[in-house]
Short mmCIF file of C-alpha atoms (C1' of nucleotides) in Angstrom, two decimals:
data_model
loop_
_atom_site.label_atom_id
_atom_site.label_comp_id
_atom_site.label_asym_id
_atom_site.label_seq_id
_atom_site.Cartn_x
_atom_site.Cartn_y
_atom_site.Cartn_z
CA VAL A 228 199.58 -44.33 18.08
CA LYS A 229 200.25 -45.13 14.47
CA ALA A 230 203.24 -45.27 12.19
CA VAL A 231 202.14 -43.02 9.37
CA ALA A 232 202.87 -44.40 5.92
CA ASN A 233 203.56 -41.96 3.15
CA MET A 234 200.87 -41.03 0.61
CA THR A 235 197.87 -42.38 2.46
CA ALA A 236 194.65 -40.51 1.84
CA GLY A 237 194.02 -37.53 4.08
CA ASN A 238 197.52 -37.60 5.47
CA THR A 239 199.63 -36.45 2.60
CA PRO A 240 202.94 -34.88 3.60
CA THR A 241 203.41 -31.43 2.22
CA GLY A 242 206.58 -29.55 1.40
CA ALA A 243 208.15 -28.10 -1.73
CA ALA A 244 211.65 -29.57 -1.76
CA ASP A 245 210.74 -32.89 -0.18
CA ALA A 246 213.21 -35.60 -1.09
CA ASN A 247 211.15 -38.30 0.61
CA ALA A 248 207.91 -37.37 -1.11
CA GLN A 249 207.78 -40.37 -3.38
CA SER A 250 209.85 -42.95 -1.56
CA GLY A 251 207.88 -45.66 0.19
CA GLU A 252 209.60 -44.87 3.50
CA THR A 253 207.46 -44.94 6.62
CA LEU A 254 207.41 -41.62 8.40
CA LEU A 255 206.90 -41.32 12.15
CA GLN A 256 205.09 -38.75 14.23
CA ILE A 257 206.87 -36.96 17.02
CA ASP A 258 205.64 -39.15 19.85
CA GLN A 259 206.99 -42.31 18.26
CA VAL A 260 210.32 -40.64 17.59
CA ALA A 261 210.46 -39.52 21.20
CA ILE A 262 209.85 -43.07 22.40
CA ARG A 263 212.41 -44.59 20.06
CA THR A 264 215.14 -42.08 20.79
CA GLY A 265 214.52 -41.72 24.51
CA LEU A 266 214.16 -37.97 24.23
CA THR A 267 211.01 -35.95 24.87
CA LYS A 268 208.79 -34.26 22.32
CA ARG A 269 209.74 -30.95 23.85
CA THR A 270 213.40 -31.71 23.31
CA LEU A 271 212.86 -32.65 19.67
CA ARG A 272 210.99 -29.41 19.01
CA TYR A 273 213.65 -27.46 20.85
CA TYR A 274 216.46 -29.02 18.81
CA GLU A 275 214.60 -28.01 15.69
CA GLU A 276 214.03 -24.52 17.07
CA ILE A 277 217.73 -23.85 17.64
CA GLY A 278 218.72 -25.28 14.28
CA LEU A 279 220.13 -28.60 15.43
CA LEU A 280 217.60 -30.56 13.43
CA GLU A 281 216.44 -29.44 10.04
CA PRO A 282 212.63 -29.05 9.94
CA PRO A 283 211.05 -32.38 9.00
CA THR A 284 208.22 -32.73 6.51
CA ARG A 285 204.73 -31.99 7.74
CA THR A 286 201.22 -33.26 7.13
CA GLU A 287 198.61 -30.90 5.71
CA GLY A 288 197.44 -30.35 9.25
CA GLY A 289 200.92 -29.30 10.35
CA TYR A 290 202.03 -32.49 12.12
CA ARG A 291 205.75 -33.24 11.99
CA LEU A 292 206.74 -36.41 10.08
CA TYR A 293 210.24 -37.74 10.70
CA SER A 294 212.14 -39.92 8.25
CA GLU A 295 214.58 -42.64 9.26
CA ALA A 296 217.43 -40.32 8.35
CA ASP A 297 216.02 -37.72 10.74
CA ILE A 298 215.85 -40.30 13.51
CA HIS A 299 219.38 -41.46 12.85
CA ARG A 300 220.53 -37.89 13.21
CA VAL A 301 218.67 -37.47 16.47
CA GLU A 302 220.37 -40.58 17.84
CA GLY A 303 223.77 -39.21 16.90
CA ILE A 304 223.03 -35.98 18.70
CA LYS A 305 221.87 -37.85 21.76
CA ARG A 306 225.10 -39.85 21.89
CA LEU A 307 227.17 -36.69 21.65
CA ARG A 308 225.24 -35.19 24.55
CA THR A 309 224.77 -38.04 26.98
CA LEU A 310 227.99 -39.94 26.34
CA LEU A 311 230.38 -37.10 25.64
CA GLY A 312 228.66 -34.20 27.39
CA PHE A 313 228.92 -31.76 24.51
CA SER A 314 226.85 -28.60 24.70
CA LEU A 315 224.18 -28.14 22.07
CA ALA A 316 226.16 -25.24 20.60
CA GLU A 317 229.20 -27.49 20.21
CA ILE A 318 227.09 -30.22 18.65
CA ARG A 319 225.57 -27.72 16.26
CA ASP A 320 229.05 -26.68 15.16
CA LEU A 321 230.15 -30.30 14.76
CA VAL A 322 227.07 -31.23 12.76
CA ARG A 323 227.33 -28.22 10.49
CA ALA A 324 231.03 -28.80 9.92
CA GLU A 325 230.30 -32.38 9.01
CA GLU A 326 227.51 -31.33 6.64
CA GLU A 327 229.68 -28.81 4.87
CA ARG A 328 232.45 -31.34 4.63
CA ALA A 329 230.06 -33.83 3.08
CA ARG A 330 228.91 -31.24 0.54
CA VAL A 331 232.44 -30.25 -0.38
CA ARG A 332 233.48 -33.85 -0.67
CA ASP A 333 230.56 -34.55 -2.95
CA ALA A 334 231.50 -31.60 -5.12
CA TRP A 335 235.07 -32.87 -5.34
CA ARG A 336 234.14 -36.44 -5.97
CA HIS A 337 233.60 -35.51 -9.61
CA GLU A 338 236.64 -33.33 -9.89
CA ASP A 339 240.16 -34.67 -9.77
CA ASP A 340 242.52 -32.84 -7.46
CA PRO A 341 244.26 -35.43 -5.29
CA SER A 342 246.38 -32.96 -3.32
CA ALA A 343 243.36 -30.85 -2.34
CA ARG A 344 241.49 -34.01 -1.47
CA LEU A 345 244.39 -35.10 0.69
CA GLN A 346 244.37 -31.85 2.59
CA HIS A 347 240.65 -32.05 3.20
CA LEU A 348 240.98 -35.61 4.38
CA GLU A 349 243.56 -34.62 6.93
CA GLU A 350 241.26 -31.97 8.32
CA ALA A 351 238.52 -34.54 8.75
CA GLU A 352 240.95 -36.92 10.34
CA ALA A 353 242.11 -34.33 12.84
CA LEU A 354 238.51 -33.74 13.88
CA VAL A 355 237.87 -37.42 14.39
CA ARG A 356 241.09 -37.73 16.38
CA GLY A 357 239.88 -34.93 18.61
CA GLN A 358 236.68 -36.80 19.30
CA MET A 359 238.76 -39.90 19.95
CA ARG A 360 240.75 -38.10 22.62
CA LEU A 361 237.56 -37.10 24.43
CA VAL A 362 236.19 -40.62 24.22
CA GLU A 363 239.40 -42.18 25.55
CA GLU A 364 239.50 -39.66 28.38
CA LYS A 365 235.98 -40.52 29.47
CA LEU A 366 236.65 -44.22 29.06
CA THR A 367 239.66 -44.26 31.37
CA GLY A 368 237.74 -42.22 33.94
CA LEU A 369 234.84 -44.64 33.84
CA GLU A 370 237.13 -47.66 34.02
CA ASP A 371 238.83 -46.25 37.09
CA LEU A 372 235.44 -45.68 38.64
CA ARG A 373 234.40 -49.23 37.84
CA THR A 374 237.46 -50.78 39.45
CA SER A 375 236.98 -48.75 42.59
CA LEU A 376 233.34 -49.83 42.72
CA CYS A 377 234.44 -53.43 42.25
CA GLU A 378 236.83 -53.13 45.15
CA ARG A 379 234.07 -51.80 47.33
CA LEU A 380 231.83 -54.68 46.40
CA ASP A 381 234.61 -57.13 47.24
CA ARG A 382 235.07 -55.55 50.65
CA TYR A 383 231.33 -55.73 51.24
CA GLU A 384 231.34 -59.40 50.42
CA ALA A 385 234.19 -60.08 52.80
CA LEU A 386 232.34 -58.22 55.54
CA ARG A 387 229.20 -60.16 54.83
CA ALA A 388 230.99 -63.48 55.15
CA GLN A 389 232.41 -62.30 58.47
CA LEU A 390 229.00 -61.25 59.77
CA ARG A 391 227.44 -64.54 58.74
CA ALA A 392 230.12 -66.39 60.60
CA GLN A 393 229.29 -64.33 63.70
CA LEU A 394 225.61 -65.11 63.33
CA ASP A 395 226.25 -68.84 62.99
CA GLU A 396 228.50 -68.70 66.02
CA GLU A 397 225.83 -66.97 68.11
CA HIS A 398 223.22 -69.50 67.14
CA VAL B 105 248.72 -17.21 44.14
CA LYS B 106 249.85 -18.88 47.33
CA ALA B 107 249.09 -22.09 49.13
CA VAL B 108 248.16 -20.84 52.57
CA ALA B 109 249.66 -22.80 55.43
CA ASN B 110 247.72 -23.00 58.62
CA MET B 111 248.49 -20.74 61.60
CA THR B 112 250.70 -18.26 59.81
CA ALA B 113 250.62 -14.76 61.18
CA GLY B 114 247.87 -12.54 59.89
CA ASN B 115 246.11 -15.33 58.11
CA THR B 116 244.67 -17.40 60.90
CA PRO B 117 241.68 -19.49 59.95
CA THR B 118 238.67 -18.87 62.08
CA GLY B 119 235.75 -21.10 62.98
CA ALA B 120 234.34 -22.59 66.17
CA ALA B 121 234.06 -26.31 65.38
CA ASP B 122 237.11 -26.49 63.18
CA ALA B 123 238.56 -29.97 63.07
CA ASN B 124 241.57 -28.87 61.03
CA ALA B 125 242.47 -25.99 63.28
CA GLN B 126 245.55 -27.57 64.75
CA SER B 127 246.61 -30.06 62.11
CA GLY B 128 249.56 -29.04 59.99
CA GLU B 129 247.57 -29.53 56.81
CA THR B 130 248.01 -27.00 54.04
CA LEU B 131 244.79 -25.25 53.17
CA LEU B 132 244.09 -23.87 49.73
CA GLN B 133 242.23 -20.79 48.58
CA ILE B 134 239.39 -21.07 46.15
CA ASP B 135 241.35 -20.22 43.02
CA GLN B 136 243.84 -23.03 43.58
CA VAL B 137 241.03 -25.47 44.26
CA ALA B 138 239.34 -24.36 41.05
CA ILE B 139 242.52 -24.98 39.08
CA ARG B 140 243.17 -28.37 40.64
CA THR B 141 239.62 -29.64 40.23
CA GLY B 142 238.93 -28.12 36.83
CA LEU B 143 235.81 -26.38 38.10
CA THR B 144 235.28 -22.63 38.35
CA LYS B 145 235.22 -20.55 41.50
CA ARG B 146 231.60 -19.74 40.81
CA THR B 147 230.76 -23.43 40.69
CA LEU B 148 232.51 -24.11 43.99
CA ARG B 149 230.58 -21.32 45.70
CA TYR B 150 227.37 -22.51 44.11
CA TYR B 151 227.88 -26.09 45.32
CA GLU B 152 228.38 -24.70 48.80
CA GLU B 153 225.29 -22.51 48.46
CA ILE B 154 222.98 -25.41 47.62
CA GLY B 155 224.42 -27.61 50.35
CA LEU B 156 226.52 -29.95 48.22
CA LEU B 157 229.72 -28.88 49.94
CA GLU B 158 229.87 -28.12 53.62
CA PRO B 159 231.17 -24.59 54.25
CA PRO B 160 234.96 -24.70 54.48
CA THR B 161 236.94 -22.84 57.12
CA ARG B 162 237.57 -19.15 56.55
CA THR B 163 240.34 -16.68 57.24
CA GLU B 164 239.66 -13.71 59.49
CA GLY B 165 239.05 -11.70 56.36
CA GLY B 166 236.41 -14.15 55.16
CA TYR B 167 238.42 -16.03 52.53
CA ARG B 168 237.48 -19.69 52.05
CA LEU B 169 240.18 -22.23 52.95
CA TYR B 170 239.73 -25.74 51.60
CA SER B 171 241.26 -28.85 53.19
CA GLU B 172 242.43 -31.86 51.23
CA ALA B 173 239.29 -33.67 52.37
CA ASP B 174 237.19 -30.87 50.89
CA ILE B 175 239.05 -31.14 47.60
CA HIS B 176 238.64 -34.89 47.53
CA ARG B 177 234.93 -34.42 47.96
CA VAL B 178 234.80 -31.90 45.14
CA GLU B 179 236.56 -34.35 42.85
CA GLY B 180 234.03 -37.04 43.70
CA ILE B 181 231.18 -34.70 42.86
CA LYS B 182 232.80 -33.78 39.58
CA ARG B 183 233.15 -37.43 38.60
CA LEU B 184 229.50 -38.07 39.36
CA ARG B 185 228.49 -35.15 37.17
CA THR B 186 230.83 -35.31 34.19
CA LEU B 187 231.27 -39.09 33.95
CA LEU B 188 227.85 -40.29 35.03
CA GLY B 189 225.72 -37.25 34.26
CA PHE B 190 223.94 -37.11 37.61
CA SER B 191 222.01 -33.97 38.43
CA LEU B 192 223.14 -31.96 41.42
CA ALA B 193 219.97 -32.92 43.27
CA GLU B 194 220.75 -36.61 42.74
CA ILE B 195 224.33 -36.11 43.85
CA ARG B 196 223.17 -34.28 46.94
CA ASP B 197 220.94 -37.22 47.84
CA LEU B 198 223.75 -39.71 47.20
CA VAL B 199 226.24 -37.75 49.27
CA ARG B 200 223.83 -37.28 52.14
CA ALA B 201 222.85 -40.95 52.11
CA GLU B 202 226.50 -41.91 52.19
CA GLU B 203 227.17 -39.53 55.07
CA GLU B 204 224.31 -40.83 57.13
CA ARG B 205 225.35 -44.38 56.39
CA ALA B 206 228.87 -43.57 57.59
CA ARG B 207 227.51 -42.08 60.82
CA VAL B 208 225.23 -45.01 61.51
CA ARG B 209 228.00 -47.45 60.76
CA ASP B 210 230.31 -45.64 63.15
CA ALA B 211 227.66 -45.77 65.84
CA TRP B 212 227.22 -49.48 65.33
CA ARG B 213 230.89 -50.25 65.14
CA HIS B 214 230.96 -50.21 68.95
CA GLU B 215 227.72 -52.07 69.40
CA ASP B 216 227.28 -55.69 68.44
CA ASP B 217 224.25 -56.48 66.36
CA PRO B 218 225.42 -58.61 63.42
CA SER B 219 221.99 -59.07 61.85
CA ALA B 220 221.27 -55.35 61.78
CA ARG B 221 224.75 -54.76 60.42
CA LEU B 222 224.09 -57.30 57.71
CA GLN B 223 220.92 -55.57 56.64
CA HIS B 224 222.63 -52.22 56.48
CA LEU B 225 225.44 -53.68 54.46
CA GLU B 226 223.02 -55.04 51.89
CA GLU B 227 221.44 -51.62 51.48
CA ALA B 228 224.85 -50.14 50.81
CA GLU B 229 225.64 -52.92 48.38
CA ALA B 230 222.43 -52.35 46.43
CA LEU B 231 223.31 -48.70 46.05
CA VAL B 232 226.79 -49.49 44.77
CA ARG B 233 225.37 -52.05 42.33
CA GLY B 234 223.04 -49.36 41.01
CA GLN B 235 225.98 -47.10 40.33
CA MET B 236 227.74 -50.04 38.70
CA ARG B 237 224.87 -50.51 36.25
CA LEU B 238 225.07 -46.88 35.18
CA VAL B 239 228.82 -47.11 34.76
CA GLU B 240 228.63 -50.27 32.67
CA GLU B 241 225.93 -48.74 30.50
CA LYS B 242 228.03 -45.70 29.74
CA LEU B 243 231.10 -47.83 29.18
CA THR B 244 229.49 -49.97 26.50
CA GLY B 245 228.12 -46.89 24.77
CA LEU B 246 231.53 -45.26 24.76
CA GLU B 247 233.24 -48.43 23.55
CA ASP B 248 230.82 -48.67 20.65
CA LEU B 249 231.55 -45.06 19.80
CA ARG B 250 235.28 -45.72 19.94
CA THR B 251 235.14 -48.67 17.57
CA SER B 252 233.08 -46.70 15.06
CA LEU B 253 235.60 -43.87 15.28
CA CYS B 254 238.40 -46.36 14.77
CA GLU B 255 236.74 -47.70 11.65
CA ARG B 256 236.44 -44.20 10.28
CA LEU B 257 240.11 -43.57 10.90
CA ASP B 258 240.98 -46.80 9.13
CA ARG B 259 238.94 -45.79 6.10
CA TYR B 260 240.64 -42.40 6.11
CA GLU B 261 244.02 -44.06 6.11
CA ALA B 262 243.08 -46.31 3.19
CA LEU B 263 241.87 -43.26 1.28
CA ARG B 264 245.06 -41.43 2.05
CA ALA B 265 247.20 -44.27 0.73
CA GLN B 266 245.12 -44.26 -2.43
CA LEU B 267 245.50 -40.51 -2.91
CA ARG B 268 249.23 -40.70 -2.37
CA ALA B 269 249.48 -43.38 -5.01
CA GLN B 270 247.63 -41.08 -7.42
CA LEU B 271 249.97 -38.23 -6.63
CA ASP B 272 253.06 -40.35 -7.20
CA GLU B 273 251.57 -41.56 -10.46
CA GLU B 274 250.94 -38.02 -11.68
CA HIS B 275 254.46 -36.99 -10.89
"C1'" DC C 113 249.41 2.54 47.86
"C1'" DG C 114 248.62 -0.39 44.18
"C1'" DT C 115 247.07 -4.69 42.32
"C1'" DA C 116 245.80 -9.21 42.51
"C1'" DC C 117 242.61 -11.97 44.49
"C1'" DG C 118 238.51 -12.64 47.52
"C1'" DC C 119 233.49 -11.69 48.95
"C1'" DT C 120 228.34 -11.09 48.10
"C1'" DA C 121 224.45 -9.67 45.26
"C1'" DA C 122 222.18 -9.78 41.15
"C1'" DC C 123 221.11 -10.44 36.59
"C1'" DG C 124 221.85 -13.39 32.14
"C1'" DT C 125 221.89 -17.89 29.62
"C1'" DA C 126 221.22 -22.86 28.21
"C1'" DG C 127 218.37 -26.73 28.06
"C1'" DC C 128 214.77 -28.20 28.70
"C1'" DG C 129 209.70 -29.13 31.88
"C1'" DT C 130 205.19 -27.67 32.19
"C1'" DC C 131 200.97 -25.58 31.52
"C1'" DA C 132 197.41 -23.08 28.60
"C1'" DC C 133 194.75 -22.94 24.69
"C1'" DG C 134 193.48 -24.31 20.27
"C1'" DG C 135 193.65 -27.37 15.97
"C1'" DT C 136 193.84 -32.37 13.90
"C1'" DC C 137 192.97 -37.23 13.34
"C1'" DG C 138 190.07 -41.58 13.14
"C1'" DC D 88 181.40 -35.47 18.01
"C1'" DC D 89 184.70 -37.36 21.22
"C1'" DG D 90 189.20 -38.54 22.95
"C1'" DA D 91 193.96 -38.86 21.88
"C1'" DC D 92 197.50 -36.67 19.69
"C1'" DC D 93 199.55 -32.43 17.56
"C1'" DG D 94 200.76 -27.33 17.34
"C1'" DT D 95 202.59 -22.84 19.16
"C1'" DG D 96 203.44 -19.56 22.86
"C1'" DA D 97 204.89 -18.44 27.44
"C1'" DC D 98 206.49 -18.97 31.95
"C1'" DG D 99 209.46 -21.82 35.38
"C1'" DC D 100 213.57 -24.19 36.80
"C1'" DT D 101 218.47 -25.77 37.10
"C1'" DA D 102 223.31 -25.00 36.86
"C1'" DC D 103 226.00 -22.26 36.31
"C1'" DG D 104 228.51 -17.43 33.57
"C1'" DT D 105 229.17 -12.71 34.07
"C1'" DT D 106 229.22 -8.19 35.81
"C1'" DA D 107 229.21 -4.78 39.60
"C1'" DG D 108 230.75 -2.93 43.77
"C1'" DC D 109 233.47 -3.48 47.60
"C1'" DG D 110 236.89 -5.68 51.12
"C1'" DT D 111 241.53 -8.27 51.85
"C1'" DA D 112 246.37 -9.67 51.33
"C1'" DC D 113 251.23 -8.50 50.56
#
DNA sequence: CGTACGCTAACGTAGCGTCACGGTCG
DNA sequence: CCGACCGTGACGCTACGTTAGCGTAC
């Protein structure tokens, strides 16, 4: 029931290559993350199990401690699933591609090869455009659905007015 | 590979209470329906198995023959699943509720009880408004996603212009 | 008489839900 | 030391995919 702050006595996060180990960031336990993301604890563990989430830091007792970056990542995954309907395998591929791209871009940020950079940028752009297509597709479908629902509601309202008139007439 | 027309020799649909038996409607085999709806044959059979689709008419040989009404129904189910993310159990409930509502409304179309009609209409309206809420929710989520994707594309384009300037400069 | 498509039956897989049983925290 | 939370199995369920074996259409 508590937001666990880093470096408090008896609750020290463990882990060799822990980037967050000395930042003052507040780390959250799994239940809080589940509440804030709208997923279940089971789902969070499962995503970690299949390699969608990288293992978070742990307390000495073995409790998972999630950073804000971890949570942000979870939210991205949730959007891809619930809004776009991607499978977890597809999401895993997307996330890994994006990670590798970030690494490569970092490596090339120090070098100077504009033409190679350009090529890499166009790859990234193509990927984003692909996502765009999916989003637009879903959007038009949903908008169609909304207009048809609106029409139904309008018809209902007309019917209701008619029925009320009948009732007034009777009375 | 053929659209099977009704009442052609050697391919007569069978079935006792077949409403389509003497209409000139063209009936389709399962593969064509799968192509036109974007579902698989397995999925169509499965939906029938769990009671989501009422069993279509069959040929003497046992082949399924789908009417346009059947196909329309399949498309509605697909929208509910892929656009709104309903589970099949939820869709089954929705479809059955809608069917019963249609029957009751038909029965009352001949009778005259405006107040009862009004009550029924409000039930239907509440259901539609519930669907509306879900649709709006998804729509805003997708629109947010689209704008963030747009921003990324804009940044990419700016970067590209910059890189091209560098390339021109070098040359 | 082949081959392209259909049928059912049955097992496999993904994405979790749900115990069971034991450790951890305050 | 107690109750609430955490951990890892392990089995169950849904919504199909896939394969196998066999009939049907032309």
